[in-house]
PDB file of N, CA and C in Angstrom:
ATOM      1  N   ASN R 146       3.123  25.482  -1.696  1.00 65.00           N
ATOM      2  CA  ASN R 146       1.871  25.490  -0.971  1.00 65.00           C
ATOM      3  C   ASN R 146       1.255  26.895  -0.998  1.00 65.00           C
ATOM      4  N   PRO R 147       0.938  27.396  -2.162  1.00 66.00           N
ATOM      5  CA  PRO R 147       0.433  28.772  -2.275  1.00 66.00           C
ATOM      6  C   PRO R 147      -0.919  28.996  -1.606  1.00 66.00           C
ATOM      7  N   ASP R 148      -1.692  27.934  -1.379  1.00 68.00           N
ATOM      8  CA  ASP R 148      -2.995  28.084  -0.737  1.00 68.00           C
ATOM      9  C   ASP R 148      -2.945  27.820   0.762  1.00 68.00           C
ATOM     10  N   ALA R 149      -1.751  27.636   1.290  1.00 70.00           N
ATOM     11  CA  ALA R 149      -1.549  27.406   2.723  1.00 70.00           C
ATOM     12  C   ALA R 149      -2.370  26.225   3.239  1.00 70.00           C
ATOM     13  N   VAL R 150      -2.417  25.139   2.474  1.00 74.00           N
ATOM     14  CA  VAL R 150      -3.065  23.921   2.947  1.00 74.00           C
ATOM     15  C   VAL R 150      -2.254  23.441   4.151  1.00 74.00           C
ATOM     16  N   PRO R 151      -2.910  23.234   5.300  1.00 71.00           N
ATOM     17  CA  PRO R 151      -2.160  22.838   6.494  1.00 71.00           C
ATOM     18  C   PRO R 151      -1.634  21.406   6.388  1.00 71.00           C
ATOM     19  N   SER R 152      -0.669  21.071   7.212  1.00 74.00           N
ATOM     20  CA  SER R 152      -0.089  19.727   7.174  1.00 74.00           C
ATOM     21  C   SER R 152      -0.932  18.706   7.931  1.00 74.00           C
ATOM     22  N   ALA R 153      -1.999  19.145   8.575  1.00 76.00           N
ATOM     23  CA  ALA R 153      -2.933  18.260   9.277  1.00 76.00           C
ATOM     24  C   ALA R 153      -4.276  18.977   9.413  1.00 76.00           C
ATOM     25  N   ARG R 154      -5.352  18.193   9.559  1.00 77.00           N
ATOM     26  CA  ARG R 154      -6.709  18.721   9.771  1.00 77.00           C
ATOM     27  C   ARG R 154      -7.142  19.713   8.685  1.00 77.00           C
ATOM     28  N   SER R 155      -6.871  19.385   7.458  1.00 77.00           N
ATOM     29  CA  SER R 155      -7.200  20.282   6.350  1.00 77.00           C
ATOM     30  C   SER R 155      -8.710  20.401   6.159  1.00 77.00           C
ATOM     31  N   LEU R 156      -9.154  21.581   5.779  1.00 78.00           N
ATOM     32  CA  LEU R 156     -10.561  21.829   5.479  1.00 78.00           C
ATOM     33  C   LEU R 156     -10.777  22.148   4.004  1.00 78.00           C
ATOM     34  N   HIS R 157      -9.716  22.138   3.220  1.00 80.00           N
ATOM     35  CA  HIS R 157      -9.854  22.428   1.798  1.00 80.00           C
ATOM     36  C   HIS R 157      -8.735  21.749   1.009  1.00 80.00           C
ATOM     37  N   ALA R 158      -8.914  21.749  -0.283  1.00 86.00           N
ATOM     38  CA  ALA R 158      -7.887  21.227  -1.191  1.00 86.00           C
ATOM     39  C   ALA R 158      -7.444  22.365  -2.100  1.00 86.00           C
ATOM     40  N   GLY R 159      -6.172  22.386  -2.412  1.00 86.00           N
ATOM     41  CA  GLY R 159      -5.668  23.349  -3.386  1.00 86.00           C
ATOM     42  C   GLY R 159      -5.821  22.774  -4.784  1.00 86.00           C
ATOM     43  N   ARG R 160      -6.108  23.618  -5.757  1.00 92.00           N
ATOM     44  CA  ARG R 160      -6.228  23.211  -7.166  1.00 92.00           C
ATOM     45  C   ARG R 160      -5.091  23.889  -7.919  1.00 92.00           C
ATOM     46  N   TYR R 161      -4.263  23.076  -8.582  1.00 90.00           N
ATOM     47  CA  TYR R 161      -3.055  23.596  -9.210  1.00 90.00           C
ATOM     48  C   TYR R 161      -2.929  23.093 -10.643  1.00 90.00           C
ATOM     49  N   SER R 162      -2.482  23.943 -11.521  1.00 94.00           N
ATOM     50  CA  SER R 162      -2.290  23.577 -12.927  1.00 94.00           C
ATOM     51  C   SER R 162      -0.912  22.964 -13.144  1.00 94.00           C
ATOM     52  N   PHE R 163      -0.875  21.935 -13.977  1.00 93.00           N
ATOM     53  CA  PHE R 163       0.409  21.400 -14.441  1.00 93.00           C
ATOM     54  C   PHE R 163       0.472  21.459 -15.966  1.00 93.00           C
ATOM     55  N   GLU R 164      -0.413  22.258 -16.552  1.00 93.00           N
ATOM     56  CA  GLU R 164      -0.463  22.404 -18.005  1.00 93.00           C
ATOM     57  C   GLU R 164       0.900  22.858 -18.534  1.00 93.00           C
ATOM     58  N   GLY R 165       1.384  22.171 -19.545  1.00 92.00           N
ATOM     59  CA  GLY R 165       2.650  22.510 -20.169  1.00 92.00           C
ATOM     60  C   GLY R 165       3.874  21.940 -19.474  1.00 92.00           C
ATOM     61  N   LEU R 166       3.700  21.325 -18.317  1.00 94.00           N
ATOM     62  CA  LEU R 166       4.837  20.736 -17.602  1.00 94.00           C
ATOM     63  C   LEU R 166       5.004  19.269 -17.986  1.00 94.00           C
ATOM     64  N   GLU R 167       6.226  18.858 -18.211  1.00 95.00           N
ATOM     65  CA  GLU R 167       6.501  17.443 -18.469  1.00 95.00           C
ATOM     66  C   GLU R 167       6.702  16.687 -17.166  1.00 95.00           C
ATOM     67  N   GLU R 168       7.204  17.387 -16.156  1.00 94.00           N
ATOM     68  CA  GLU R 168       7.415  16.781 -14.844  1.00 94.00           C
ATOM     69  C   GLU R 168       7.465  17.877 -13.793  1.00 94.00           C
ATOM     70  N   LEU R 169       7.334  17.491 -12.535  1.00 92.00           N
ATOM     71  CA  LEU R 169       7.474  18.429 -11.433  1.00 92.00           C
ATOM     72  C   LEU R 169       8.948  18.544 -11.080  1.00 92.00           C
ATOM     73  N   ASP R 170       9.364  19.729 -10.654  1.00 93.00           N
ATOM     74  CA  ASP R 170      10.769  19.891 -10.276  1.00 93.00           C
ATOM     75  C   ASP R 170      10.867  20.355  -8.825  1.00 93.00           C
ATOM     76  N   LEU R 171      12.003  20.094  -8.237  1.00 92.00           N
ATOM     77  CA  LEU R 171      12.219  20.397  -6.822  1.00 92.00           C
ATOM     78  C   LEU R 171      12.154  21.889  -6.516  1.00 92.00           C
ATOM     79  N   GLU R 172      12.476  22.716  -7.484  1.00 92.00           N
ATOM     80  CA  GLU R 172      12.495  24.162  -7.260  1.00 92.00           C
ATOM     81  C   GLU R 172      11.097  24.738  -7.051  1.00 92.00           C
ATOM     82  N   HIS R 173      10.082  24.131  -7.686  1.00 89.00           N
ATOM     83  CA  HIS R 173       8.746  24.716  -7.679  1.00 89.00           C
ATOM     84  C   HIS R 173       7.693  23.916  -6.914  1.00 89.00           C
ATOM     85  N   TRP R 174       8.018  22.720  -6.439  1.00 86.00           N
ATOM     86  CA  TRP R 174       7.024  21.853  -5.803  1.00 86.00           C
ATOM     87  C   TRP R 174       7.520  21.367  -4.452  1.00 86.00           C
ATOM     88  N   GLU R 175       6.605  21.347  -3.474  1.00 84.00           N
ATOM     89  CA  GLU R 175       6.958  20.911  -2.128  1.00 84.00           C
ATOM     90  C   GLU R 175       5.774  20.188  -1.490  1.00 84.00           C
ATOM     91  N   SER R 176       6.043  19.084  -0.826  1.00 82.00           N
ATOM     92  CA  SER R 176       5.025  18.375  -0.061  1.00 82.00           C
ATOM     93  C   SER R 176       5.053  18.877   1.378  1.00 82.00           C
ATOM     94  N   VAL R 177       3.863  19.128   1.947  1.00 76.00           N
ATOM     95  CA  VAL R 177       3.779  19.616   3.325  1.00 76.00           C
ATOM     96  C   VAL R 177       2.984  18.664   4.213  1.00 76.00           C
ATOM     97  N   HIS R 178       2.876  17.422   3.837  1.00 74.00           N
ATOM     98  CA  HIS R 178       2.077  16.452   4.592  1.00 74.00           C
ATOM     99  C   HIS R 178       2.670  16.218   5.977  1.00 74.00           C
ATOM    100  N   GLY R 179       1.831  16.229   6.993  1.00 74.00           N
ATOM    101  CA  GLY R 179       2.292  16.000   8.354  1.00 74.00           C
ATOM    102  C   GLY R 179       2.186  14.556   8.798  1.00 74.00           C
ATOM    103  N   GLY R 180       1.674  13.669   7.929  1.00 75.00           N
ATOM    104  CA  GLY R 180       1.448  12.285   8.318  1.00 75.00           C
ATOM    105  C   GLY R 180       2.527  11.317   7.896  1.00 75.00           C
ATOM    106  N   PHE R 181       3.502  11.764   7.129  1.00 79.00           N
ATOM    107  CA  PHE R 181       4.618  10.903   6.731  1.00 79.00           C
ATOM    108  C   PHE R 181       5.831  11.766   6.417  1.00 79.00           C
ATOM    109  N   ASN R 182       6.968  11.134   6.310  1.00 84.00           N
ATOM    110  CA  ASN R 182       8.213  11.843   6.027  1.00 84.00           C
ATOM    111  C   ASN R 182       8.237  12.257   4.552  1.00 84.00           C
ATOM    112  N   THR R 183       8.314  13.542   4.287  1.00 84.00           N
ATOM    113  CA  THR R 183       8.278  14.062   2.914  1.00 84.00           C
ATOM    114  C   THR R 183       9.669  14.317   2.331  1.00 84.00           C
ATOM    115  N   ARG R 184      10.705  13.876   3.015  1.00 90.00           N
ATOM    116  CA  ARG R 184      12.074  14.176   2.590  1.00 90.00           C
ATOM    117  C   ARG R 184      12.339  13.756   1.143  1.00 90.00           C
ATOM    118  N   ILE R 185      11.958  12.553   0.743  1.00 90.00           N
ATOM    119  CA  ILE R 185      12.216  12.082  -0.623  1.00 90.00           C
ATOM    120  C   ILE R 185      11.488  12.967  -1.636  1.00 90.00           C
ATOM    121  N   LEU R 186      10.224  13.302  -1.351  1.00 89.00           N
ATOM    122  CA  LEU R 186       9.468  14.164  -2.266  1.00 89.00           C
ATOM    123  C   LEU R 186      10.105  15.542  -2.394  1.00 89.00           C
ATOM    124  N   ASN R 187      10.625  16.054  -1.297  1.00 91.00           N
ATOM    125  CA  ASN R 187      11.135  17.422  -1.281  1.00 91.00           C
ATOM    126  C   ASN R 187      12.616  17.548  -1.596  1.00 91.00           C
ATOM    127  N   THR R 188      13.335  16.429  -1.668  1.00 93.00           N
ATOM    128  CA  THR R 188      14.775  16.510  -1.954  1.00 93.00           C
ATOM    129  C   THR R 188      15.214  15.647  -3.130  1.00 93.00           C
ATOM    130  N   VAL R 189      14.376  14.684  -3.528  1.00 94.00           N
ATOM    131  CA  VAL R 189      14.774  13.770  -4.602  1.00 94.00           C
ATOM    132  C   VAL R 189      13.850  13.872  -5.809  1.00 94.00           C
ATOM    133  N   ASN R 190      12.531  13.633  -5.605  1.00 93.00           N
ATOM    134  CA  ASN R 190      11.643  13.565  -6.757  1.00 93.00           C
ATOM    135  C   ASN R 190      10.188  13.811  -6.365  1.00 93.00           C
ATOM    136  N   PRO R 191       9.653  15.006  -6.628  1.00 91.00           N
ATOM    137  CA  PRO R 191       8.252  15.272  -6.317  1.00 91.00           C
ATOM    138  C   PRO R 191       7.284  14.492  -7.207  1.00 91.00           C
ATOM    139  N   ASN R 192       7.780  13.902  -8.300  1.00 92.00           N
ATOM    140  CA  ASN R 192       6.921  13.123  -9.188  1.00 92.00           C
ATOM    141  C   ASN R 192       6.459  11.817  -8.552  1.00 92.00           C
ATOM    142  N   TYR R 193       7.035  11.438  -7.401  1.00 89.00           N
ATOM    143  CA  TYR R 193       6.522  10.272  -6.676  1.00 89.00           C
ATOM    144  C   TYR R 193       5.118  10.544  -6.158  1.00 89.00           C
ATOM    145  N   ALA R 194       4.796  11.789  -5.862  1.00 87.00           N
ATOM    146  CA  ALA R 194       3.469  12.152  -5.378  1.00 87.00           C
ATOM    147  C   ALA R 194       2.492  12.379  -6.527  1.00 87.00           C
ATOM    148  N   LEU R 195       2.945  12.990  -7.584  1.00 89.00           N
ATOM    149  CA  LEU R 195       2.140  13.208  -8.791  1.00 89.00           C
ATOM    150  C   LEU R 195       2.968  12.682  -9.954  1.00 89.00           C
ATOM    151  N   PRO R 196       2.705  11.448 -10.393  1.00 94.00           N
ATOM    152  CA  PRO R 196       3.567  10.797 -11.391  1.00 94.00           C
ATOM    153  C   PRO R 196       3.374  11.354 -12.803  1.00 94.00           C
ATOM    154  N   LEU R 197       3.655  12.627 -12.957  1.00 95.00           N
ATOM    155  CA  LEU R 197       3.412  13.312 -14.222  1.00 95.00           C
ATOM    156  C   LEU R 197       4.144  12.688 -15.408  1.00 95.00           C
ATOM    157  N   PRO R 198       5.433  12.339 -15.306  1.00 97.00           N
ATOM    158  CA  PRO R 198       6.093  11.711 -16.460  1.00 97.00           C
ATOM    159  C   PRO R 198       5.412  10.404 -16.886  1.00 97.00           C
ATOM    160  N   ALA R 199       5.005   9.597 -15.931  1.00 96.00           N
ATOM    161  CA  ALA R 199       4.334   8.331 -16.252  1.00 96.00           C
ATOM    162  C   ALA R 199       2.971   8.581 -16.890  1.00 96.00           C
ATOM    163  N   LEU R 200       2.247   9.569 -16.403  1.00 96.00           N
ATOM    164  CA  LEU R 200       0.947   9.898 -16.983  1.00 96.00           C
ATOM    165  C   LEU R 200       1.099  10.440 -18.403  1.00 96.00           C
ATOM    166  N   ARG R 201       2.088  11.288 -18.622  1.00 96.00           N
ATOM    167  CA  ARG R 201       2.340  11.810 -19.976  1.00 96.00           C
ATOM    168  C   ARG R 201       2.671  10.661 -20.934  1.00 96.00           C
ATOM    169  N   LYS R 202       3.415   9.660 -20.455  1.00 97.00           N
ATOM    170  CA  LYS R 202       3.764   8.504 -21.285  1.00 97.00           C
ATOM    171  C   LYS R 202       2.515   7.703 -21.639  1.00 97.00           C
ATOM    172  N   LEU R 203       1.586   7.557 -20.718  1.00 97.00           N
ATOM    173  CA  LEU R 203       0.332   6.857 -21.008  1.00 97.00           C
ATOM    174  C   LEU R 203      -0.462   7.572 -22.095  1.00 97.00           C
ATOM    175  N   VAL R 204      -0.468   8.897 -22.068  1.00 96.00           N
ATOM    176  CA  VAL R 204      -1.127   9.666 -23.130  1.00 96.00           C
ATOM    177  C   VAL R 204      -0.400   9.446 -24.452  1.00 96.00           C
ATOM    178  N   GLU R 205       0.916   9.571 -24.429  1.00 97.00           N
ATOM    179  CA  GLU R 205       1.736   9.403 -25.636  1.00 97.00           C
ATOM    180  C   GLU R 205       1.532   8.025 -26.263  1.00 97.00           C
ATOM    181  N   ASP R 206       1.404   6.995 -25.433  1.00 98.00           N
ATOM    182  CA  ASP R 206       1.230   5.627 -25.924  1.00 98.00           C
ATOM    183  C   ASP R 206      -0.210   5.297 -26.291  1.00 98.00           C
ATOM    184  N   GLY R 207      -1.131   6.235 -26.093  1.00 98.00           N
ATOM    185  CA  GLY R 207      -2.524   6.015 -26.439  1.00 98.00           C
ATOM    186  C   GLY R 207      -3.298   5.172 -25.439  1.00 98.00           C
ATOM    187  N   VAL R 208      -2.733   4.955 -24.272  1.00 97.00           N
ATOM    188  CA  VAL R 208      -3.411   4.166 -23.243  1.00 97.00           C
ATOM    189  C   VAL R 208      -4.566   4.962 -22.637  1.00 97.00           C
ATOM    190  N   ILE R 209      -4.358   6.261 -22.465  1.00 95.00           N
ATOM    191  CA  ILE R 209      -5.412   7.163 -22.008  1.00 95.00           C
ATOM    192  C   ILE R 209      -5.505   8.321 -22.990  1.00 95.00           C
ATOM    193  N   GLY R 210      -6.652   8.981 -23.015  1.00 93.00           N
ATOM    194  CA  GLY R 210      -6.873  10.031 -23.999  1.00 93.00           C
ATOM    195  C   GLY R 210      -6.126  11.321 -23.732  1.00 93.00           C
ATOM    196  N   GLU R 211      -6.355  11.907 -22.582  1.00 94.00           N
ATOM    197  CA  GLU R 211      -5.716  13.171 -22.250  1.00 94.00           C
ATOM    198  C   GLU R 211      -5.729  13.358 -20.743  1.00 94.00           C
ATOM    199  N   LEU R 212      -4.987  14.347 -20.282  1.00 95.00           N
ATOM    200  CA  LEU R 212      -4.941  14.661 -18.859  1.00 95.00           C
ATOM    201  C   LEU R 212      -5.717  15.938 -18.583  1.00 95.00           C
ATOM    202  N   TYR R 213      -6.509  15.912 -17.542  1.00 96.00           N
ATOM    203  CA  TYR R 213      -7.120  17.124 -17.023  1.00 96.00           C
ATOM    204  C   TYR R 213      -5.962  17.998 -16.539  1.00 96.00           C
ATOM    205  N   PRO R 214      -5.900  19.270 -16.910  1.00 95.00           N
ATOM    206  CA  PRO R 214      -4.685  20.059 -16.661  1.00 95.00           C
ATOM    207  C   PRO R 214      -4.509  20.569 -15.227  1.00 95.00           C
ATOM    208  N   PHE R 215      -5.280  20.052 -14.293  1.00 95.00           N
ATOM    209  CA  PHE R 215      -5.178  20.466 -12.895  1.00 95.00           C
ATOM    210  C   PHE R 215      -5.094  19.242 -11.994  1.00 95.00           C
ATOM    211  N   PHE R 216      -4.476  19.420 -10.841  1.00 92.00           N
ATOM    212  CA  PHE R 216      -4.558  18.397  -9.808  1.00 92.00           C
ATOM    213  C   PHE R 216      -4.996  19.060  -8.513  1.00 92.00           C
ATOM    214  N   TYR R 217      -5.580  18.259  -7.649  1.00 91.00           N
ATOM    215  CA  TYR R 217      -5.997  18.725  -6.336  1.00 91.00           C
ATOM    216  C   TYR R 217      -5.066  18.141  -5.301  1.00 91.00           C
ATOM    217  N   SER R 218      -4.775  18.915  -4.286  1.00 85.00           N
ATOM    218  CA  SER R 218      -3.891  18.446  -3.229  1.00 85.00           C
ATOM    219  C   SER R 218      -4.457  18.859  -1.880  1.00 85.00           C
ATOM    220  N   THR R 219      -4.517  17.890  -0.978  1.00 83.00           N
ATOM    221  CA  THR R 219      -4.933  18.162   0.384  1.00 83.00           C
ATOM    222  C   THR R 219      -4.215  17.186   1.296  1.00 83.00           C
ATOM    223  N   VAL R 220      -4.488  17.287   2.573  1.00 76.00           N
ATOM    224  CA  VAL R 220      -3.882  16.407   3.568  1.00 76.00           C
ATOM    225  C   VAL R 220      -5.000  15.700   4.320  1.00 76.00           C
ATOM    226  N   GLY R 221      -4.963  14.383   4.357  1.00 72.00           N
ATOM    227  CA  GLY R 221      -5.957  13.626   5.104  1.00 72.00           C
ATOM    228  C   GLY R 221      -5.568  13.412   6.555  1.00 72.00           C
ATOM    229  N   ASN R 222      -4.329  13.710   6.888  1.00 75.00           N
ATOM    230  CA  ASN R 222      -3.803  13.511   8.235  1.00 75.00           C
ATOM    231  C   ASN R 222      -4.655  14.260   9.262  1.00 75.00           C
ATOM    232  N   GLN R 223      -5.351  13.537  10.111  1.00 82.00           N
ATOM    233  CA  GLN R 223      -6.190  14.073  11.186  1.00 82.00           C
ATOM    234  C   GLN R 223      -7.390  14.876  10.683  1.00 82.00           C
ATOM    235  N   THR R 224      -7.743  14.744   9.415  1.00 82.00           N
ATOM    236  CA  THR R 224      -8.922  15.438   8.899  1.00 82.00           C
ATOM    237  C   THR R 224     -10.163  14.641   9.277  1.00 82.00           C
ATOM    238  N   ALA R 225     -11.150  15.310   9.842  1.00 84.00           N
ATOM    239  CA  ALA R 225     -12.390  14.651  10.238  1.00 84.00           C
ATOM    240  C   ALA R 225     -13.163  14.186   9.006  1.00 84.00           C
ATOM    241  N   ILE R 226     -14.028  13.201   9.198  1.00 90.00           N
ATOM    242  CA  ILE R 226     -14.765  12.603   8.084  1.00 90.00           C
ATOM    243  C   ILE R 226     -15.637  13.631   7.369  1.00 90.00           C
ATOM    244  N   GLY R 227     -16.357  14.461   8.106  1.00 92.00           N
ATOM    245  CA  GLY R 227     -17.241  15.450   7.483  1.00 92.00           C
ATOM    246  C   GLY R 227     -16.510  16.394   6.541  1.00 92.00           C
ATOM    247  N   PRO R 228     -15.455  17.066   6.999  1.00 88.00           N
ATOM    248  CA  PRO R 228     -14.701  17.933   6.096  1.00 88.00           C
ATOM    249  C   PRO R 228     -14.080  17.178   4.920  1.00 88.00           C
ATOM    250  N   ALA R 229     -13.619  15.960   5.160  1.00 88.00           N
ATOM    251  CA  ALA R 229     -13.042  15.168   4.066  1.00 88.00           C
ATOM    252  C   ALA R 229     -14.097  14.874   3.006  1.00 88.00           C
ATOM    253  N   GLN R 230     -15.311  14.559   3.435  1.00 93.00           N
ATOM    254  CA  GLN R 230     -16.391  14.311   2.479  1.00 93.00           C
ATOM    255  C   GLN R 230     -16.722  15.571   1.682  1.00 93.00           C
ATOM    256  N   GLU R 231     -16.708  16.722   2.334  1.00 93.00           N
ATOM    257  CA  GLU R 231     -16.980  17.986   1.632  1.00 93.00           C
ATOM    258  C   GLU R 231     -15.889  18.300   0.610  1.00 93.00           C
ATOM    259  N   ILE R 232     -14.640  18.072   0.978  1.00 90.00           N
ATOM    260  CA  ILE R 232     -13.539  18.271   0.030  1.00 90.00           C
ATOM    261  C   ILE R 232     -13.754  17.372  -1.182  1.00 90.00           C
ATOM    262  N   GLY R 233     -14.027  16.097  -0.937  1.00 91.00           N
ATOM    263  CA  GLY R 233     -14.250  15.149  -2.029  1.00 91.00           C
ATOM    264  C   GLY R 233     -15.430  15.536  -2.904  1.00 91.00           C
ATOM    265  N   LYS R 234     -16.501  16.010  -2.300  1.00 96.00           N
ATOM    266  CA  LYS R 234     -17.686  16.428  -3.055  1.00 96.00           C
ATOM    267  C   LYS R 234     -17.350  17.588  -3.990  1.00 96.00           C
ATOM    268  N   ARG R 235     -16.622  18.579  -3.489  1.00 95.00           N
ATOM    269  CA  ARG R 235     -16.264  19.737  -4.326  1.00 95.00           C
ATOM    270  C   ARG R 235     -15.362  19.323  -5.489  1.00 95.00           C
ATOM    271  N   VAL R 236     -14.400  18.454  -5.217  1.00 94.00           N
ATOM    272  CA  VAL R 236     -13.509  17.981  -6.281  1.00 94.00           C
ATOM    273  C   VAL R 236     -14.307  17.181  -7.309  1.00 94.00           C
ATOM    274  N   ALA R 237     -15.178  16.291  -6.850  1.00 96.00           N
ATOM    275  CA  ALA R 237     -15.985  15.477  -7.760  1.00 96.00           C
ATOM    276  C   ALA R 237     -16.893  16.347  -8.628  1.00 96.00           C
ATOM    277  N   GLU R 238     -17.472  17.389  -8.062  1.00 97.00           N
ATOM    278  CA  GLU R 238     -18.318  18.302  -8.838  1.00 97.00           C
ATOM    279  C   GLU R 238     -17.518  18.978  -9.943  1.00 97.00           C
ATOM    280  N   ASP R 239     -16.300  19.397  -9.630  1.00 96.00           N
ATOM    281  CA  ASP R 239     -15.447  20.021 -10.638  1.00 96.00           C
ATOM    282  C   ASP R 239     -15.099  19.027 -11.740  1.00 96.00           C
ATOM    283  N   PHE R 240     -14.714  17.823 -11.351  1.00 96.00           N
ATOM    284  CA  PHE R 240     -14.393  16.792 -12.346  1.00 96.00           C
ATOM    285  C   PHE R 240     -15.594  16.517 -13.247  1.00 96.00           C
ATOM    286  N   LYS R 241     -16.759  16.375 -12.656  1.00 97.00           N
ATOM    287  CA  LYS R 241     -17.968  16.087 -13.433  1.00 97.00           C
ATOM    288  C   LYS R 241     -18.258  17.220 -14.415  1.00 97.00           C
ATOM    289  N   ALA R 242     -18.172  18.461 -13.964  1.00 98.00           N
ATOM    290  CA  ALA R 242     -18.431  19.614 -14.834  1.00 98.00           C
ATOM    291  C   ALA R 242     -17.440  19.679 -15.991  1.00 98.00           C
ATOM    292  N   ALA R 243     -16.215  19.210 -15.763  1.00 97.00           N
ATOM    293  CA  ALA R 243     -15.174  19.246 -16.799  1.00 97.00           C
ATOM    294  C   ALA R 243     -15.184  18.004 -17.688  1.00 97.00           C
ATOM    295  N   GLY R 244     -16.050  17.044 -17.393  1.00 96.00           N
ATOM    296  CA  GLY R 244     -16.106  15.831 -18.203  1.00 96.00           C
ATOM    297  C   GLY R 244     -15.010  14.823 -17.899  1.00 96.00           C
ATOM    298  N   VAL R 245     -14.396  14.934 -16.739  1.00 96.00           N
ATOM    299  CA  VAL R 245     -13.363  13.969 -16.335  1.00 96.00           C
ATOM    300  C   VAL R 245     -14.062  12.662 -15.983  1.00 96.00           C
ATOM    301  N   ASN R 246     -13.587  11.550 -16.561  1.00 92.00           N
ATOM    302  CA  ASN R 246     -14.249  10.276 -16.281  1.00 92.00           C
ATOM    303  C   ASN R 246     -13.371   9.267 -15.553  1.00 92.00           C
ATOM    304  N   ALA R 247     -12.179   9.657 -15.165  1.00 92.00           N
ATOM    305  CA  ALA R 247     -11.311   8.788 -14.365  1.00 92.00           C
ATOM    306  C   ALA R 247     -10.317   9.660 -13.608  1.00 92.00           C
ATOM    307  N   ALA R 248      -9.882   9.175 -12.463  1.00 91.00           N
ATOM    308  CA  ALA R 248      -8.907   9.908 -11.652  1.00 91.00           C
ATOM    309  C   ALA R 248      -8.034   8.908 -10.913  1.00 91.00           C
ATOM    310  N   ILE R 249      -6.859   9.356 -10.519  1.00 89.00           N
ATOM    311  CA  ILE R 249      -6.008   8.539  -9.659  1.00 89.00           C
ATOM    312  C   ILE R 249      -5.831   9.270  -8.338  1.00 89.00           C
ATOM    313  N   GLN R 250      -5.669   8.507  -7.298  1.00 85.00           N
ATOM    314  CA  GLN R 250      -5.384   9.078  -5.983  1.00 85.00           C
ATOM    315  C   GLN R 250      -4.062   8.501  -5.524  1.00 85.00           C
ATOM    316  N   VAL R 251      -3.146   9.383  -5.209  1.00 81.00           N
ATOM    317  CA  VAL R 251      -1.840   8.933  -4.724  1.00 81.00           C
ATOM    318  C   VAL R 251      -1.577   9.540  -3.360  1.00 81.00           C
ATOM    319  N   ALA R 252      -0.910   8.791  -2.517  1.00 70.00           N
ATOM    320  CA  ALA R 252      -0.484   9.325  -1.222  1.00 70.00           C
ATOM    321  C   ALA R 252       0.844  10.012  -1.435  1.00 70.00           C
ATOM    322  N   GLY R 253       0.989  11.147  -0.923  1.00 54.00           N
ATOM    323  CA  GLY R 253       2.252  11.839  -1.089  1.00 54.00           C
ATOM    324  C   GLY R 253       2.069  13.269  -0.896  1.00 54.00           C
TER     325      GLY R 253
END
C-alpha cells in the first residue's frame, strides 16, 4: 500500500504497474480492505484479487489482445457516493486516454 489508501472511506485510488509480472506474490502485495477478511489474500494468494495468471492466459490463448500494464486499487468500504464517482471518473479518463476498451472489476 505505497499510496496509503485507507481501509475505509477512501478518497483516491492507487495506480500500480504489474508490467513484467506473471503473478502477484505474497512478499510484495497486500490487501488492506476494511470491509472483508483479507487473510486469504494476504497469506495464501493475492491473485484472487487481481487474477493476473488467468488474464495472462487469456492473452496467450488469443482471447484478449493485451493487458493495460497498470491496475487501480481503492476501497469502497464506507466511501461516499460523490468521492466514489470522482475516483471512477479519473480512472475512466486514464483508460480512455490509453485506448483501453474493456476492464474488469474484482472485489478483493
